[in-house]
Amino acid sequence: DAGITQSPRYKITETGRQVTLMCHQTWSHSYMFWYRQDLGHGLRLIYYSAAADITDKGEVPDGYVVSRSKTENFPLTLESATRSQTSVYFCASSESGRFQETQYFGPGTRLLVL
Amino acid sequence: AQKVTQAQTEISVVEKEDVTLDCVYETRDTTYYLFWYKQPPSGELVFLIRRNSFDEQNEISGRYSWNFQKSTSSFNFTITASQVVDSAVYFCALSERKGGNQFYFGTGTSLTVIP
């Protein structure tokens, strides 16, 4: 039972390149989330999705694009990577997205933008 | 303004010592939940506990205990008889009823347990 997986786990790219981070969950959770983790900031929400084809911005959405064509997948794309997007990216999911529900996290993707 | 404050950036203790990680939150909502997550050196985020705003009873799970005090807006986490495996970054988080699915995370406390 894989739960929630992310790929790649590590990525090095150059400024200006497009990068897509993948997230896959096997729980059939409705809600999925993307966070970035930076020193001194904790985790900040980038985008979230309530269901297939329904997405919404979080706290720090600029420079990112998401899509959700299937319930189990929630890719995050950096259309033109910048150095400030060097970070650790976490995908998370929760069953119905209600405030009282626990969010379960994937293992993270470490992204370095040169 | 920071909704969740973890003032302790780094803590070091010697194995078998007790340690308390502080979490102070800010909300105007009367209904909310608080969470603790552990991030070991391997990097994943592991859920530890969830507590709602109407339940101020302290909780104990093995060597872990949590003290929730609404009067001081705190949800502190104590590890008794710490072990090297407890070395990790610990995050406190808040979700509010009016905030929907938004989680507000603190900046984390890095705990090092020295053998």
Coordinates of C-alpha atoms in Angstrom, one line a residue:
Chain A
D1 CA 0.0 0.0 0.0
A2 CA 2.0 3.0 -1.3
G3 CA -0.3 5.7 0.1
I4 CA 1.1 8.9 -1.4
T5 CA 4.1 9.0 -3.6
Q6 CA 6.1 11.8 -5.3
S7 CA 8.5 11.7 -8.2
P8 CA 11.2 12.6 -8.7
R9 CA 12.6 12.6 -5.2
Y10 CA 15.5 14.9 -6.2
K11 CA 15.7 17.2 -9.2
I12 CA 18.3 19.7 -10.4
T13 CA 17.4 22.1 -13.1
E14 CA 18.4 25.4 -14.6
T15 CA 16.8 28.7 -14.5
G16 CA 14.1 29.1 -17.1
R17 CA 13.4 25.4 -17.6
Q18 CA 10.1 23.8 -17.2
V19 CA 9.8 21.3 -14.4
T20 CA 7.0 19.0 -13.4
L21 CA 6.7 17.3 -10.1
M22 CA 4.4 14.4 -9.8
C23 CA 2.1 13.3 -7.0
H24 CA 0.1 10.1 -6.8
Q25 CA -2.2 8.8 -4.1
T26 CA -3.9 5.5 -3.7
W27 CA -6.4 6.4 -1.0
S28 CA -9.0 7.9 -3.3
H29 CA -8.9 11.1 -1.3
S30 CA -10.8 14.0 -2.8
Y31 CA -8.4 16.7 -1.7
M32 CA -4.8 17.1 -2.6
F33 CA -2.4 19.8 -1.7
W34 CA 1.1 21.1 -2.7
Y35 CA 3.3 22.8 -0.2
R36 CA 6.8 24.1 -0.3
Q37 CA 9.1 24.0 2.7
D38 CA 11.7 26.7 3.2
L39 CA 13.9 27.4 6.2
G40 CA 12.3 30.0 8.4
H41 CA 8.9 29.6 6.8
G42 CA 7.7 26.2 7.7
L43 CA 5.3 24.8 5.0
R44 CA 3.4 27.1 2.8
L45 CA 0.5 26.1 0.6
I46 CA 1.0 26.6 -3.1
Y47 CA -2.2 25.1 -4.6
Y48 CA -4.9 22.6 -3.7
S49 CA -7.5 20.6 -5.5
A50 CA -10.9 19.6 -4.2
A51 CA -11.5 17.0 -7.0
A52 CA -10.6 16.3 -10.6
D53 CA -10.6 19.5 -12.6
I54 CA -11.1 21.7 -9.5
T55 CA -8.1 23.6 -8.3
D56 CA -7.5 26.7 -6.3
K57 CA -4.6 28.9 -5.2
G58 CA -3.0 28.8 -1.8
E59 CA -0.7 31.2 -0.1
V60 CA 2.2 31.2 -2.6
P61 CA 0.9 30.3 -6.1
D62 CA 3.0 32.6 -8.3
G63 CA 5.2 30.7 -10.8
Y64 CA 3.3 27.4 -10.5
V65 CA 0.7 25.7 -12.4
V66 CA -1.3 22.6 -11.4
S67 CA -3.8 20.3 -13.0
R68 CA -5.8 17.4 -11.9
S69 CA -7.3 15.3 -14.7
K70 CA -7.5 12.2 -12.5
T71 CA -8.4 11.9 -8.8
E72 CA -5.2 10.1 -7.9
N73 CA -2.7 12.5 -9.6
F74 CA -1.9 16.1 -8.9
P75 CA 1.1 17.3 -10.9
L76 CA 2.8 20.6 -10.1
T77 CA 4.6 22.5 -12.9
L78 CA 7.1 25.2 -12.7
E79 CA 6.7 26.8 -16.1
S80 CA 10.0 28.7 -16.0
A81 CA 12.0 27.8 -12.9
T82 CA 13.7 30.5 -10.9
R83 CA 16.3 30.2 -8.2
S84 CA 13.8 31.3 -5.6
Q85 CA 11.9 28.1 -6.3
T86 CA 14.7 26.0 -4.9
S87 CA 12.9 24.2 -2.1
V88 CA 11.5 21.0 -0.8
Y89 CA 8.0 20.3 -2.2
F90 CA 5.5 18.2 -0.4
C91 CA 2.3 16.8 -1.8
A92 CA -0.5 16.0 0.7
S93 CA -4.0 14.6 0.6
S94 CA -7.0 14.4 2.9
E95 CA -10.3 12.5 2.5
S96 CA -12.7 15.4 2.0
G97 CA -10.7 18.5 2.8
R98 CA -12.6 19.5 5.8
F99 CA -10.7 21.5 8.3
Q100 CA -10.8 18.8 11.0
E101 CA -9.2 16.2 8.8
T102 CA -5.6 15.2 8.9
Q103 CA -3.5 15.8 5.9
Y104 CA -1.1 13.0 5.0
F105 CA 2.1 13.9 3.2
G106 CA 4.2 12.3 0.6
P107 CA 8.0 11.9 1.0
G108 CA 8.8 15.2 -0.7
T109 CA 10.8 16.3 -3.7
R110 CA 14.0 18.3 -3.3
L111 CA 14.4 20.7 -6.1
L112 CA 17.5 22.7 -6.9
V113 CA 17.3 25.5 -9.5
L114 CA 20.7 26.6 -10.7
Chain B
A1 CA 1.0 37.8 11.5
Q2 CA 2.1 34.3 12.2
K3 CA -0.8 32.1 13.2
V4 CA 1.5 29.4 14.7
T5 CA 4.6 30.2 16.5
Q6 CA 7.3 27.8 17.4
A7 CA 9.8 30.0 19.1
Q8 CA 12.4 27.3 19.7
T9 CA 14.3 26.9 16.5
E10 CA 16.7 24.3 17.7
I11 CA 16.9 22.2 20.9
S12 CA 19.6 19.8 21.9
V13 CA 19.2 17.3 24.8
V14 CA 21.1 14.4 26.1
E15 CA 19.5 11.0 25.7
K16 CA 17.0 10.1 28.4
E17 CA 16.3 13.7 29.2
D18 CA 12.7 15.1 28.9
V19 CA 12.1 17.8 26.4
T20 CA 9.1 20.1 25.7
L21 CA 8.5 21.7 22.3
D22 CA 6.4 24.8 22.5
C23 CA 3.6 25.8 20.1
V24 CA 1.6 29.0 20.4
Y25 CA -1.2 29.7 18.0
E26 CA -3.5 32.6 17.2
T27 CA -7.0 32.4 16.0
R28 CA -10.3 34.1 16.4
D29 CA -12.3 31.1 15.4
T30 CA -13.9 29.1 18.2
T31 CA -13.6 25.8 16.4
Y32 CA -10.3 24.7 15.2
Y33 CA -7.8 21.8 15.2
L34 CA -4.2 21.6 16.1
F35 CA -1.7 19.1 14.8
W36 CA 1.8 17.9 15.4
Y37 CA 4.0 16.4 12.6
K38 CA 7.5 14.9 12.8
Q39 CA 10.0 15.2 10.1
P40 CA 12.9 12.8 10.7
P41 CA 16.2 13.2 8.8
S42 CA 14.9 11.1 6.0
G43 CA 12.6 14.0 5.2
E44 CA 9.1 12.7 5.2
L45 CA 6.4 14.3 7.3
V46 CA 4.8 12.0 9.8
F47 CA 1.5 12.8 11.5
L48 CA 1.6 12.5 15.3
I49 CA -1.6 13.9 16.8
R50 CA -4.7 15.9 16.1
R51 CA -6.6 17.8 18.8
N52 CA -9.8 19.8 18.5
S53 CA -10.5 23.1 20.3
F54 CA -13.2 21.6 22.5
D55 CA -11.0 18.9 24.0
E56 CA -8.5 20.3 26.5
Q57 CA -7.7 16.9 27.9
N58 CA -4.1 16.1 27.8
E59 CA -3.0 13.2 25.8
I60 CA -0.3 10.6 26.3
S61 CA 1.0 8.1 23.8
G62 CA 3.9 6.2 25.1
R63 CA 6.8 8.6 25.7
Y64 CA 4.9 11.4 24.0
S65 CA 2.4 13.7 25.7
W66 CA 0.6 16.8 24.6
N67 CA -0.6 19.7 26.8
F68 CA -3.4 21.8 25.3
Q69 CA -4.2 25.1 27.1
K70 CA -6.7 27.4 25.5
S71 CA -6.1 30.0 28.1
T72 CA -2.6 30.5 26.8
S73 CA -3.3 29.4 23.2
S74 CA -0.6 26.7 23.5
F75 CA -0.3 23.1 22.4
N76 CA 3.0 21.9 23.8
F77 CA 4.6 18.6 23.0
T78 CA 6.7 16.7 25.6
I79 CA 9.0 13.8 24.9
T80 CA 9.8 11.8 28.0
A81 CA 13.1 9.9 28.3
S82 CA 14.2 11.1 24.8
Q83 CA 15.9 8.8 22.5
V84 CA 18.2 9.3 19.5
V85 CA 15.4 8.3 17.2
D86 CA 13.4 11.3 18.4
S87 CA 15.9 13.6 16.6
A88 CA 13.8 15.3 14.0
V89 CA 12.1 18.6 13.1
Y90 CA 8.7 18.9 14.7
F91 CA 6.0 21.0 13.2
C92 CA 2.9 22.3 14.8
A93 CA -0.1 23.3 12.6
L94 CA -3.5 24.9 12.9
S95 CA -6.6 24.6 10.9
E96 CA -9.7 26.7 11.5
R97 CA -13.3 26.1 10.6
K98 CA -13.6 29.4 8.8
G99 CA -10.3 28.6 7.0
G100 CA -11.7 25.5 5.3
N101 CA -8.8 23.2 4.4
Q102 CA -6.0 25.7 5.0
F103 CA -3.3 24.4 7.3
Y104 CA -1.1 27.0 9.0
F105 CA 2.3 25.6 9.9
G106 CA 4.8 26.8 12.4
T107 CA 8.4 27.2 11.3
G108 CA 9.4 24.0 13.1
T109 CA 11.7 23.0 16.0
S110 CA 14.7 21.0 15.2
L111 CA 15.4 18.5 18.0
T112 CA 18.7 16.8 18.4
V113 CA 19.1 14.0 20.9
I114 CA 22.7 13.4 21.8
P115 CA 23.6 9.8 22.8

